PDB file of C-alpha atoms in Angstrom:
ATOM      1  CA  ALA A 834       4.948  -4.651 -26.680  1.00 60.00           C
ATOM      2  CA  ALA A 835       4.121  -7.489 -29.050  1.00 63.00           C
ATOM      3  CA  ASN A 836       7.867  -7.828 -29.534  1.00 72.00           C
ATOM      4  CA  LYS A 837       8.403  -8.252 -25.827  1.00 78.00           C
ATOM      5  CA  ILE A 838       6.078 -11.254 -25.845  1.00 80.00           C
ATOM      6  CA  ASN A 839       8.891 -12.994 -27.689  1.00 80.00           C
ATOM      7  CA  LEU A 840      10.957 -12.797 -24.526  1.00 81.00           C
ATOM      8  CA  ILE A 841       8.495 -14.657 -22.347  1.00 83.00           C
ATOM      9  CA  PRO A 842       8.913 -18.435 -22.330  1.00 84.00           C
ATOM     10  CA  GLN A 843       5.809 -20.468 -23.125  1.00 85.00           C
ATOM     11  CA  ASP A 844       5.059 -21.745 -19.626  1.00 87.00           C
ATOM     12  CA  PHE A 845       5.225 -18.262 -18.089  1.00 88.00           C
ATOM     13  CA  PHE A 846       3.039 -16.853 -20.856  1.00 88.00           C
ATOM     14  CA  ALA A 847       0.556 -19.669 -20.244  1.00 89.00           C
ATOM     15  CA  GLU A 848       0.522 -18.830 -16.540  1.00 90.00           C
ATOM     16  CA  LEU A 849      -0.117 -15.169 -17.323  1.00 90.00           C
ATOM     17  CA  CYS A 850      -3.018 -16.013 -19.629  1.00 89.00           C
ATOM     18  CA  GLU A 851      -4.434 -18.408 -17.032  1.00 89.00           C
ATOM     19  CA  GLN A 852      -4.394 -15.702 -14.365  1.00 89.00           C
ATOM     20  CA  ILE A 853      -5.973 -13.191 -16.728  1.00 88.00           C
ATOM     21  CA  ILE A 854      -8.822 -15.515 -17.678  1.00 86.00           C
ATOM     22  CA  GLN A 855      -9.405 -16.484 -14.054  1.00 87.00           C
ATOM     23  CA  HIS A 856      -9.553 -12.828 -13.118  1.00 85.00           C
ATOM     24  CA  LEU A 857     -12.079 -12.151 -15.887  1.00 83.00           C
ATOM     25  CA  ASN A 858     -14.097 -15.079 -14.552  1.00 82.00           C
ATOM     26  CA  HIS A 859     -13.975 -13.534 -11.076  1.00 79.00           C
ATOM     27  CA  LYS A 860     -12.208 -16.594  -9.706  1.00 82.00           C
ATOM     28  CA  ILE A 861      -9.227 -14.606  -8.464  1.00 84.00           C
ATOM     29  CA  PRO A 862      -9.125 -10.925  -7.432  1.00 83.00           C
ATOM     30  CA  GLY A 863      -6.362  -9.947  -9.826  1.00 86.00           C
ATOM     31  CA  VAL A 864      -3.255 -10.788 -11.769  1.00 89.00           C
ATOM     32  CA  ASN A 865      -0.080 -10.847  -9.737  1.00 89.00           C
ATOM     33  CA  THR A 866       2.205  -9.281 -12.354  1.00 88.00           C
ATOM     34  CA  ALA A 867       4.884  -8.204  -9.887  1.00 87.00           C
ATOM     35  CA  GLU A 868       5.333 -11.715  -8.531  1.00 88.00           C
ATOM     36  CA  LEU A 869       5.276 -13.320 -11.980  1.00 89.00           C
ATOM     37  CA  CYS A 870       7.792 -10.791 -13.278  1.00 88.00           C
ATOM     38  CA  GLN A 871      10.146 -11.560 -10.419  1.00 88.00           C
ATOM     39  CA  ARG A 872      10.058 -15.263 -11.257  1.00 89.00           C
ATOM     40  CA  ILE A 873      10.650 -14.533 -14.942  1.00 88.00           C
ATOM     41  CA  GLN A 874      13.637 -12.354 -14.027  1.00 87.00           C
ATOM     42  CA  THR A 875      15.005 -15.027 -11.705  1.00 89.00           C
ATOM     43  CA  SER A 876      15.015 -17.473 -14.595  1.00 87.00           C
ATOM     44  CA  GLY A 877      17.389 -15.115 -16.379  1.00 86.00           C
ATOM     45  CA  ILE A 878      15.087 -13.182 -18.682  1.00 85.00           C
ATOM     46  CA  GLU A 879      15.333  -9.415 -18.798  1.00 86.00           C
ATOM     47  CA  LEU A 880      11.802  -8.206 -18.629  1.00 85.00           C
ATOM     48  CA  ASN A 881      10.602  -5.340 -16.476  1.00 86.00           C
ATOM     49  CA  VAL A 882       7.293  -5.071 -14.641  1.00 85.00           C
ATOM     50  CA  GLY A 883       6.116  -2.194 -16.850  1.00 86.00           C
ATOM     51  CA  ASP A 884       6.402  -4.302 -20.003  1.00 86.00           C
ATOM     52  CA  LEU A 885       4.736  -7.293 -18.378  1.00 88.00           C
ATOM     53  CA  SER A 886       1.888  -5.056 -17.184  1.00 87.00           C
ATOM     54  CA  LYS A 887       1.375  -3.746 -20.721  1.00 86.00           C
ATOM     55  CA  ILE A 888       1.294  -7.274 -22.112  1.00 86.00           C
ATOM     56  CA  ALA A 889      -1.158  -8.336 -19.388  1.00 88.00           C
ATOM     57  CA  ASN A 890      -3.400  -5.383 -20.241  1.00 86.00           C
ATOM     58  CA  ILE A 891      -3.342  -6.233 -23.937  1.00 85.00           C
ATOM     59  CA  VAL A 892      -4.188  -9.898 -23.379  1.00 85.00           C
ATOM     60  CA  SER A 893      -6.906  -8.951 -20.892  1.00 85.00           C
ATOM     61  CA  PHE A 894      -8.432  -6.561 -23.390  1.00 84.00           C
ATOM     62  CA  LEU A 895      -8.207  -9.226 -26.079  1.00 84.00           C
ATOM     63  CA  PHE A 896     -10.041 -11.793 -23.967  1.00 85.00           C
ATOM     64  CA  SER A 897     -12.714  -9.438 -22.674  1.00 82.00           C
ATOM     65  CA  THR A 898     -13.457  -8.080 -26.161  1.00 83.00           C
ATOM     66  CA  ALA A 899     -13.644 -11.625 -27.518  1.00 83.00           C
ATOM     67  CA  ALA A 900     -16.031 -12.541 -24.698  1.00 81.00           C
ATOM     68  CA  ARG A 901     -18.272  -9.549 -25.396  1.00 79.00           C
ATOM     69  CA  ASN A 902     -18.455 -10.500 -29.065  1.00 81.00           C
ATOM     70  CA  HIS A 903     -18.923 -14.200 -28.311  1.00 80.00           C
ATOM     71  CA  LEU A 904     -16.001 -15.181 -30.522  1.00 81.00           C
ATOM     72  CA  SER A 905     -15.275 -18.840 -31.085  1.00 83.00           C
ATOM     73  CA  THR A 906     -11.688 -20.040 -30.778  1.00 83.00           C
ATOM     74  CA  GLU A 907     -11.164 -19.996 -34.530  1.00 84.00           C
ATOM     75  CA  GLU A 908     -12.633 -16.502 -34.885  1.00 84.00           C
ATOM     76  CA  LEU A 909     -10.363 -15.256 -32.099  1.00 83.00           C
ATOM     77  CA  ILE A 910      -7.240 -16.710 -33.657  1.00 83.00           C
ATOM     78  CA  THR A 911      -8.130 -15.363 -37.104  1.00 83.00           C
ATOM     79  CA  THR A 912      -8.810 -11.872 -35.791  1.00 80.00           C
ATOM     80  CA  LEU A 913      -5.611 -11.992 -33.772  1.00 80.00           C
ATOM     81  CA  SER A 914      -3.433 -13.083 -36.668  1.00 78.00           C
ATOM     82  CA  ASP A 915      -4.938 -10.424 -38.900  1.00 77.00           C
ATOM     83  CA  ALA A 916      -4.182  -7.736 -36.334  1.00 72.00           C
ATOM     84  CA  VAL A 917      -0.782  -8.847 -35.102  1.00 71.00           C
ATOM     85  CA  SER A 918       1.364 -10.779 -37.509  1.00 69.00           C
ATOM     86  CA  THR A 919       4.471 -10.722 -35.337  1.00 74.00           C
ATOM     87  CA  LEU A 920       3.105 -12.842 -32.510  1.00 77.00           C
ATOM     88  CA  PRO A 921       5.307 -15.888 -31.841  1.00 80.00           C
ATOM     89  CA  LYS A 922       3.699 -19.229 -32.597  1.00 82.00           C
ATOM     90  CA  HIS A 923       3.873 -20.488 -29.027  1.00 82.00           C
ATOM     91  CA  ALA A 924       1.952 -17.421 -27.834  1.00 84.00           C
ATOM     92  CA  VAL A 925      -0.826 -18.035 -30.342  1.00 84.00           C
ATOM     93  CA  GLN A 926      -0.931 -21.676 -29.229  1.00 84.00           C
ATOM     94  CA  VAL A 927      -1.299 -20.673 -25.598  1.00 86.00           C
ATOM     95  CA  ILE A 928      -4.061 -18.182 -26.388  1.00 85.00           C
ATOM     96  CA  ARG A 929      -5.902 -20.780 -28.444  1.00 85.00           C
ATOM     97  CA  HIS A 930      -5.659 -23.379 -25.650  1.00 86.00           C
ATOM     98  CA  VAL A 931      -6.679 -21.033 -22.826  1.00 84.00           C
ATOM     99  CA  TRP A 932      -9.617 -19.635 -24.791  1.00 84.00           C
ATOM    100  CA  ASN A 933     -10.795 -23.119 -25.743  1.00 83.00           C
ATOM    101  CA  GLU A 934     -10.758 -24.279 -22.138  1.00 84.00           C
ATOM    102  CA  GLN A 935     -12.157 -21.265 -20.330  1.00 81.00           C
ATOM    103  CA  GLY A 936     -13.169 -18.574 -22.760  1.00 75.00           C
ATOM    104  CA  LYS A 937     -16.792 -19.607 -22.926  1.00 74.00           C
ATOM    105  CA  SER A 938     -17.324 -19.133 -19.222  1.00 74.00           C
ATOM    106  CA  ILE A 939     -16.612 -15.420 -19.312  1.00 71.00           C
ATOM    107  CA  SER A 940     -20.308 -14.870 -19.558  1.00 59.00           C
ATOM    108  CA  GLU A 941     -21.828 -11.470 -19.139  1.00 54.00           C
ATOM    109  CA  SER A 942     -22.344 -12.421 -15.527  1.00 53.00           C
ATOM    110  CA  GLU A 943     -24.997 -10.379 -13.783  1.00 45.00           C
ATOM    111  CA  ASP A 944     -22.514  -9.210 -11.263  1.00 52.00           C
ATOM    112  CA  ALA A 945     -21.965  -5.974  -9.426  1.00 48.00           C
ATOM    113  CA  ARG A 946     -18.260  -6.758  -9.429  1.00 53.00           C
ATOM    114  CA  ASN A 947     -18.059  -5.874 -13.111  1.00 53.00           C
ATOM    115  CA  THR A 948     -18.335  -2.233 -12.217  1.00 53.00           C
ATOM    116  CA  ALA A 949     -14.847  -1.683 -10.839  1.00 59.00           C
ATOM    117  CA  THR A 950     -13.577   1.801 -11.519  1.00 67.00           C
ATOM    118  CA  VAL A 951     -11.209   2.071  -8.621  1.00 81.00           C
ATOM    119  CA  GLY A 952      -8.892  -0.389  -6.959  1.00 84.00           C
ATOM    120  CA  GLN A 953     -10.463  -3.351  -5.220  1.00 86.00           C
ATOM    121  CA  PHE A 954      -9.348  -4.283  -1.752  1.00 87.00           C
ATOM    122  CA  VAL A 955      -7.753  -7.723  -1.592  1.00 86.00           C
ATOM    123  CA  ASP A 956      -5.899  -8.136   1.690  1.00 86.00           C
ATOM    124  CA  LEU A 957      -4.559  -6.367   4.762  1.00 86.00           C
ATOM    125  CA  LYS A 958      -1.347  -7.403   6.503  1.00 88.00           C
ATOM    126  CA  TRP A 959      -0.148  -5.684   9.634  1.00 89.00           C
ATOM    127  CA  LYS A 960       2.648  -5.402  12.152  1.00 88.00           C
ATOM    128  CA  LEU A 961       2.915  -3.633  15.467  1.00 88.00           C
ATOM    129  CA  GLY A 962       6.388  -2.326  16.275  1.00 87.00           C
ATOM    130  CA  VAL A 963       8.332  -0.163  18.637  1.00 86.00           C
ATOM    131  CA  ALA A 964      11.215   1.942  17.357  1.00 84.00           C
ATOM    132  CA  MET A 965      13.733   1.560  20.155  1.00 84.00           C
ATOM    133  CA  SER A 966      16.492   3.915  19.134  1.00 83.00           C
ATOM    134  CA  SER A 967      17.634   6.114  16.279  1.00 81.00           C
ATOM    135  CA  ASP A 968      20.579   8.275  15.313  1.00 81.00           C
ATOM    136  CA  ALA A 969      18.796  11.285  16.789  1.00 81.00           C
ATOM    137  CA  CYS A 970      17.420   9.695  19.937  1.00 82.00           C
ATOM    138  CA  ARG A 971      19.124   6.904  21.862  1.00 84.00           C
ATOM    139  CA  SER A 972      16.024   5.862  23.747  1.00 83.00           C
ATOM    140  CA  LEU A 973      13.076   6.406  21.447  1.00 81.00           C
ATOM    141  CA  LYS A 974      10.449   3.809  22.443  1.00 82.00           C
ATOM    142  CA  TYR A 975       8.079   4.969  19.752  1.00 84.00           C
ATOM    143  CA  PRO A 976       5.244   2.544  18.993  1.00 86.00           C
ATOM    144  CA  TYR A 977       3.786   2.388  15.478  1.00 88.00           C
ATOM    145  CA  VAL A 978       1.521   0.246  13.315  1.00 89.00           C
ATOM    146  CA  MET A 979       2.686  -0.926   9.891  1.00 89.00           C
ATOM    147  CA  VAL A 980       0.105  -1.893   7.335  1.00 90.00           C
ATOM    148  CA  ALA A 981       0.491  -3.532   3.895  1.00 90.00           C
ATOM    149  CA  LEU A 982      -2.590  -3.164   1.746  1.00 90.00           C
ATOM    150  CA  THR A 983      -2.995  -5.494  -1.254  1.00 90.00           C
ATOM    151  CA  VAL A 984      -5.118  -3.870  -3.947  1.00 90.00           C
ATOM    152  CA  ALA A 985      -6.237  -5.055  -7.388  1.00 88.00           C
ATOM    153  CA  ASP A 986      -6.136  -1.968  -9.595  1.00 84.00           C
ATOM    154  CA  PRO A 987      -8.890  -1.354 -12.171  1.00 79.00           C
ATOM    155  CA  SER A 988      -6.927  -3.170 -14.881  1.00 78.00           C
ATOM    156  CA  GLY A 989      -6.872  -6.251 -12.681  1.00 80.00           C
ATOM    157  CA  GLN A 990      -3.273  -6.121 -11.579  1.00 86.00           C
ATOM    158  CA  ILE A 991      -2.273  -6.633  -8.008  1.00 88.00           C
ATOM    159  CA  THR A 992      -0.186  -4.034  -6.221  1.00 87.00           C
ATOM    160  CA  GLU A 993       0.842  -3.682  -2.611  1.00 88.00           C
ATOM    161  CA  LYS A 994       1.142  -0.443  -0.686  1.00 88.00           C
ATOM    162  CA  SER A 995       2.857  -0.242   2.710  1.00 89.00           C
ATOM    163  CA  PHE A 996       2.633   2.571   5.164  1.00 90.00           C
ATOM    164  CA  GLU A 997       3.010   3.245   8.851  1.00 89.00           C
ATOM    165  CA  MET A 998       0.918   5.189  11.310  1.00 89.00           C
ATOM    166  CA  THR A 999       1.138   6.384  14.877  1.00 88.00           C
ATOM    167  CA  ILE A1000      -1.057   4.859  17.555  1.00 90.00           C
ATOM    168  CA  PRO A1001      -3.496   7.819  17.679  1.00 90.00           C
ATOM    169  CA  GLN A1002      -3.783   7.642  13.879  1.00 90.00           C
ATOM    170  CA  PHE A1003      -4.510   3.943  14.115  1.00 91.00           C
ATOM    171  CA  LYS A1004      -7.226   4.492  16.710  1.00 91.00           C
ATOM    172  CA  ASN A1005      -8.801   7.122  14.482  1.00 92.00           C
ATOM    173  CA  LEU A1006      -8.615   4.770  11.487  1.00 90.00           C
ATOM    174  CA  PHE A1007     -10.310   2.010  13.455  1.00 92.00           C
ATOM    175  CA  ARG A1008     -13.060   4.336  14.587  1.00 92.00           C
ATOM    176  CA  GLN A1009     -13.692   5.503  11.032  1.00 92.00           C
ATOM    177  CA  PHE A1010     -13.876   1.938   9.787  1.00 91.00           C
ATOM    178  CA  LYS A1011     -16.445   1.040  12.407  1.00 92.00           C
ATOM    179  CA  GLU A1012     -18.463   4.044  11.309  1.00 91.00           C
ATOM    180  CA  MET A1013     -18.225   2.937   7.676  1.00 90.00           C
ATOM    181  CA  ALA A1014     -19.416  -0.533   8.599  1.00 90.00           C
ATOM    182  CA  ALA A1015     -22.330   0.923  10.529  1.00 90.00           C
ATOM    183  CA  VAL A1016     -23.377   3.063   7.569  1.00 89.00           C
ATOM    184  CA  LEU A1017     -23.011   0.116   5.186  1.00 86.00           C
ATOM    185  CA  GLU A1018     -25.305  -1.891   7.477  1.00 84.00           C
ATOM    186  CA  THR A1019     -28.109   0.639   7.496  1.00 83.00           C
ATOM    187  CA  VAL A1020     -28.030   1.645   3.828  1.00 74.00           C
TER     188      VAL A1020
ATOM    189  CA  GLN B 767      31.757  27.716  15.246  1.00 86.00           C
ATOM    190  CA  LEU B 768      29.363  28.926  17.923  1.00 86.00           C
ATOM    191  CA  VAL B 769      26.277  27.737  16.054  1.00 89.00           C
ATOM    192  CA  SER B 770      27.927  24.419  15.340  1.00 89.00           C
ATOM    193  CA  ALA B 771      28.820  23.932  19.010  1.00 86.00           C
ATOM    194  CA  LEU B 772      25.292  24.786  20.155  1.00 87.00           C
ATOM    195  CA  HIS B 773      23.900  22.419  17.570  1.00 87.00           C
ATOM    196  CA  ARG B 774      26.093  19.580  18.820  1.00 88.00           C
ATOM    197  CA  LEU B 775      25.118  20.323  22.403  1.00 87.00           C
ATOM    198  CA  THR B 776      21.388  20.228  21.734  1.00 86.00           C
ATOM    199  CA  ARG B 777      21.649  17.092  19.596  1.00 86.00           C
ATOM    200  CA  HIS B 778      23.600  15.409  22.364  1.00 87.00           C
ATOM    201  CA  VAL B 779      20.939  16.299  24.930  1.00 86.00           C
ATOM    202  CA  VAL B 780      18.154  14.952  22.723  1.00 85.00           C
ATOM    203  CA  TYR B 781      20.106  11.824  21.877  1.00 86.00           C
ATOM    204  CA  ARG B 782      20.869  10.949  25.492  1.00 85.00           C
ATOM    205  CA  GLY B 783      17.346  11.875  26.533  1.00 83.00           C
ATOM    206  CA  LEU B 784      18.529  14.143  29.322  1.00 83.00           C
ATOM    207  CA  VAL B 785      15.633  15.781  31.126  1.00 81.00           C
ATOM    208  CA  ARG B 786      17.012  16.967  34.422  1.00 83.00           C
ATOM    209  CA  ALA B 787      18.744  20.315  34.877  1.00 82.00           C
ATOM    210  CA  GLU B 788      21.622  18.671  36.791  1.00 83.00           C
ATOM    211  CA  ASP B 789      22.412  16.373  33.890  1.00 83.00           C
ATOM    212  CA  ILE B 790      22.535  19.218  31.412  1.00 83.00           C
ATOM    213  CA  LEU B 791      24.564  21.467  33.735  1.00 83.00           C
ATOM    214  CA  ALA B 792      27.075  18.667  34.123  1.00 83.00           C
ATOM    215  CA  LEU B 793      27.844  18.866  30.417  1.00 83.00           C
ATOM    216  CA  PHE B 794      29.440  22.293  30.668  1.00 85.00           C
ATOM    217  CA  PRO B 795      33.157  22.647  31.490  1.00 84.00           C
ATOM    218  CA  GLU B 796      34.275  23.763  34.993  1.00 82.00           C
ATOM    219  CA  ASN B 797      35.121  27.373  34.295  1.00 83.00           C
ATOM    220  CA  PHE B 798      32.058  28.119  32.161  1.00 84.00           C
ATOM    221  CA  HIS B 799      30.281  31.394  32.888  1.00 85.00           C
ATOM    222  CA  GLN B 800      27.686  30.612  35.585  1.00 85.00           C
ATOM    223  CA  ASN B 801      24.777  32.747  34.406  1.00 87.00           C
ATOM    224  CA  LEU B 802      25.211  31.742  30.794  1.00 87.00           C
ATOM    225  CA  LYS B 803      25.248  28.103  31.812  1.00 86.00           C
ATOM    226  CA  ASN B 804      21.980  28.461  33.713  1.00 87.00           C
ATOM    227  CA  LEU B 805      20.329  30.408  30.915  1.00 88.00           C
ATOM    228  CA  LEU B 806      21.309  27.852  28.286  1.00 86.00           C
ATOM    229  CA  THR B 807      20.124  24.987  30.465  1.00 87.00           C
ATOM    230  CA  LYS B 808      16.788  26.722  31.006  1.00 87.00           C
ATOM    231  CA  ILE B 809      16.294  27.267  27.270  1.00 88.00           C
ATOM    232  CA  ILE B 810      17.249  23.693  26.456  1.00 87.00           C
ATOM    233  CA  LEU B 811      14.848  22.302  29.048  1.00 87.00           C
ATOM    234  CA  GLU B 812      12.015  24.374  27.625  1.00 88.00           C
ATOM    235  CA  ASN B 813      12.553  23.043  24.136  1.00 87.00           C
ATOM    236  CA  ILE B 814      13.508  19.466  24.855  1.00 86.00           C
ATOM    237  CA  SER B 815      10.146  17.837  24.293  1.00 84.00           C
ATOM    238  CA  ALA B 816       9.529  19.748  21.052  1.00 86.00           C
ATOM    239  CA  TRP B 817      12.943  18.661  19.762  1.00 85.00           C
ATOM    240  CA  ARG B 818      12.306  15.096  20.795  1.00 83.00           C
ATOM    241  CA  ASN B 819       8.987  15.030  18.962  1.00 80.00           C
ATOM    242  CA  GLU B 820      10.694  16.524  15.945  1.00 78.00           C
ATOM    243  CA  ALA B 821      13.302  13.750  16.052  1.00 76.00           C
ATOM    244  CA  GLN B 822      10.569  11.127  16.224  1.00 74.00           C
ATOM    245  CA  ALA B 823       8.632  12.677  13.369  1.00 71.00           C
ATOM    246  CA  SER B 824      11.589  12.941  11.034  1.00 69.00           C
ATOM    247  CA  GLN B 825      13.243   9.597  11.671  1.00 71.00           C
ATOM    248  CA  ILE B 826      13.565   7.228   8.755  1.00 70.00           C
ATOM    249  CA  SER B 827      10.411   5.320   8.201  1.00 69.00           C
ATOM    250  CA  LEU B 828       8.304   3.719   5.596  1.00 75.00           C
ATOM    251  CA  PRO B 829       5.655   5.894   3.975  1.00 85.00           C
ATOM    252  CA  ARG B 830       3.266   7.360   6.500  1.00 86.00           C
ATOM    253  CA  LEU B 831      -0.472   7.739   6.473  1.00 89.00           C
ATOM    254  CA  VAL B 832      -1.368  11.420   6.474  1.00 88.00           C
ATOM    255  CA  ASP B 833      -5.060  11.485   5.698  1.00 89.00           C
ATOM    256  CA  MET B 834      -8.054   9.277   5.247  1.00 90.00           C
ATOM    257  CA  ASP B 835     -11.381  10.047   3.559  1.00 91.00           C
ATOM    258  CA  TRP B 836     -14.310   7.769   2.932  1.00 91.00           C
ATOM    259  CA  ARG B 837     -17.723   7.683   1.354  1.00 90.00           C
ATOM    260  CA  VAL B 838     -20.526   5.151   1.130  1.00 90.00           C
ATOM    261  CA  ASP B 839     -22.239   4.858  -2.253  1.00 87.00           C
ATOM    262  CA  ILE B 840     -25.064   2.776  -3.625  1.00 87.00           C
ATOM    263  CA  LYS B 841     -24.546   1.372  -7.079  1.00 84.00           C
ATOM    264  CA  THR B 842     -27.888   1.619  -8.839  1.00 84.00           C
ATOM    265  CA  SER B 843     -27.079   0.495 -12.371  1.00 81.00           C
ATOM    266  CA  SER B 844     -24.327  -0.198 -14.878  1.00 77.00           C
ATOM    267  CA  ASP B 845     -23.885  -1.133 -18.509  1.00 75.00           C
ATOM    268  CA  SER B 846     -24.286  -4.793 -17.635  1.00 74.00           C
ATOM    269  CA  ILE B 847     -26.972  -4.584 -14.958  1.00 78.00           C
ATOM    270  CA  SER B 848     -29.906  -2.209 -15.282  1.00 81.00           C
ATOM    271  CA  ARG B 849     -31.132  -2.193 -11.718  1.00 84.00           C
ATOM    272  CA  MET B 850     -29.388  -2.971  -8.484  1.00 83.00           C
ATOM    273  CA  ALA B 851     -28.897  -1.505  -5.038  1.00 84.00           C
ATOM    274  CA  VAL B 852     -25.425  -2.486  -3.972  1.00 84.00           C
ATOM    275  CA  PRO B 853     -23.888  -0.484  -1.147  1.00 87.00           C
ATOM    276  CA  THR B 854     -20.198   0.021  -1.539  1.00 88.00           C
ATOM    277  CA  CYS B 855     -17.531   1.939   0.267  1.00 89.00           C
ATOM    278  CA  LEU B 856     -14.878   4.157  -1.292  1.00 90.00           C
ATOM    279  CA  LEU B 857     -11.825   4.838   0.780  1.00 91.00           C
ATOM    280  CA  GLN B 858      -9.031   7.234  -0.052  1.00 91.00           C
ATOM    281  CA  LEU B 859      -5.785   7.017   1.879  1.00 90.00           C
ATOM    282  CA  LYS B 860      -3.179   9.729   1.468  1.00 90.00           C
ATOM    283  CA  VAL B 861       0.295   8.405   2.049  1.00 89.00           C
ATOM    284  CA  GLN B 862       3.418  10.514   2.366  1.00 86.00           C
ATOM    285  CA  GLU B 863       6.581   8.935   1.097  1.00 81.00           C
ATOM    286  CA  ASP B 864       9.669   8.653   3.314  1.00 72.00           C
ATOM    287  CA  VAL B 865      10.089  12.049   4.976  1.00 62.00           C
ATOM    288  CA  ALA B 866      13.839  11.735   5.210  1.00 62.00           C
ATOM    289  CA  LEU B 867      14.183  11.197   1.479  1.00 64.00           C
ATOM    290  CA  CYS B 868      11.821  13.943   0.371  1.00 62.00           C
ATOM    291  CA  GLY B 869      13.309  16.715   2.452  1.00 63.00           C
ATOM    292  CA  SER B 870      11.230  19.849   2.349  1.00 65.00           C
ATOM    293  CA  SER B 871       8.870  18.916  -0.471  1.00 69.00           C
ATOM    294  CA  PRO B 872       7.270  15.632   0.526  1.00 71.00           C
ATOM    295  CA  VAL B 873       5.528  13.501  -2.051  1.00 80.00           C
ATOM    296  CA  VAL B 874       1.992  12.510  -1.146  1.00 83.00           C
ATOM    297  CA  SER B 875       0.287   9.779  -3.098  1.00 85.00           C
ATOM    298  CA  ALA B 876      -3.368   8.867  -2.895  1.00 86.00           C
ATOM    299  CA  LEU B 877      -4.612   5.313  -2.845  1.00 86.00           C
ATOM    300  CA  THR B 878      -8.282   4.830  -3.636  1.00 88.00           C
ATOM    301  CA  VAL B 879      -9.814   1.510  -2.733  1.00 89.00           C
ATOM    302  CA  GLU B 880     -13.321   0.120  -3.047  1.00 89.00           C
ATOM    303  CA  LEU B 881     -14.640  -2.108  -0.282  1.00 89.00           C
ATOM    304  CA  SER B 882     -17.739  -4.242  -0.208  1.00 87.00           C
ATOM    305  CA  LYS B 883     -19.446  -5.184   3.022  1.00 87.00           C
ATOM    306  CA  GLU B 884     -17.522  -8.471   3.162  1.00 86.00           C
ATOM    307  CA  THR B 885     -14.128  -6.932   2.554  1.00 87.00           C
ATOM    308  CA  LEU B 886     -14.857  -4.173   5.058  1.00 89.00           C
ATOM    309  CA  ASP B 887     -15.677  -6.794   7.672  1.00 89.00           C
ATOM    310  CA  THR B 888     -12.392  -8.559   6.900  1.00 85.00           C
ATOM    311  CA  MET B 889     -10.536  -5.273   7.360  1.00 86.00           C
ATOM    312  CA  LEU B 890     -12.309  -4.573  10.622  1.00 90.00           C
ATOM    313  CA  GLU B 891     -11.392  -7.998  11.908  1.00 88.00           C
ATOM    314  CA  GLY B 892      -7.741  -7.382  11.095  1.00 85.00           C
ATOM    315  CA  LEU B 893      -7.793  -3.937  12.693  1.00 88.00           C
ATOM    316  CA  GLY B 894      -9.549  -5.345  15.767  1.00 91.00           C
ATOM    317  CA  ARG B 895      -6.688  -7.766  16.218  1.00 89.00           C
ATOM    318  CA  ILE B 896      -4.194  -4.909  16.073  1.00 88.00           C
ATOM    319  CA  ARG B 897      -6.236  -3.112  18.718  1.00 88.00           C
ATOM    320  CA  ASP B 898      -6.217  -6.173  20.964  1.00 89.00           C
ATOM    321  CA  GLN B 899      -2.460  -6.512  20.573  1.00 86.00           C
ATOM    322  CA  LEU B 900      -2.016  -2.843  21.439  1.00 85.00           C
ATOM    323  CA  SER B 901      -3.966  -3.209  24.666  1.00 85.00           C
ATOM    324  CA  ALA B 902      -2.009  -6.342  25.524  1.00 83.00           C
ATOM    325  CA  VAL B 903       1.275  -4.503  25.036  1.00 76.00           C
ATOM    326  CA  ALA B 904       0.074  -1.403  26.859  1.00 72.00           C
ATOM    327  CA  ASN B 905      -0.887  -3.464  29.880  1.00 68.00           C
ATOM    328  CA  LYS B 906       2.538  -5.050  30.215  1.00 61.00           C
TER     329      LYS B 906
END
């Protein structure tokens, strides 16, 4: 994966590192690797989401380990160069800059959010539709609810999952959520 | 040939949404055997709603929700915080990928999400708006 870092132009790599550090600082819910990858691909570079995710994970691990060990910028760069000699110079520069600016603020914040072991909910988008007709049924008139759930997975990367449900399913879902909220209130 | 013809007939009835005996009887040619015609029409009428539901269930669609489980936990401690009492909600949604693509062995994936009180309230707000829209549409 270190070789793939060569493919990423400096400004995109800087953006990735920025997002990672902001996520570690709890300023943003996660790193939007899919969206960033799409922009990288549009600019003509052949990089797939899987590789970008791996790179994001590595950098995230690098920063969080450095934070835990209270490394200064120089210590971080030295450790990095000792471990990975094939990193391109511009990547090292970006890491040095980002760590200098924001590395110190990844404190061991007394925060319940640090305990993420499953995906974290980020956003819910919805759409109500009626399927009018299909190849099997000319006059279908079948109502449904479409939901797109944005989730930050445990590694901090943002994914979106879409699914549809029938109206009775939706009503059941709503009821269950109200129950959950009620329990959360009383606990 | 017989099976194929019956298949086409039933598909046609479901497609056009024919529900009255007269409409179905009208599909048969003039000199068709009377009793057979009535028997077939009766059988078709009996099965029409089941076939229609089947057509609705197996139409192309995006992944569908098949199951939902939830649990409320209280986080009492972690490696960074020794004592706390933070209620949190774990939700597992089981989603079945496109039925039409999977054929007879559908792929079900599970999505596990953690929600805090704030995020749960956001979700509820969104769902409430869907519910309002539904009632608005139903009343039209």
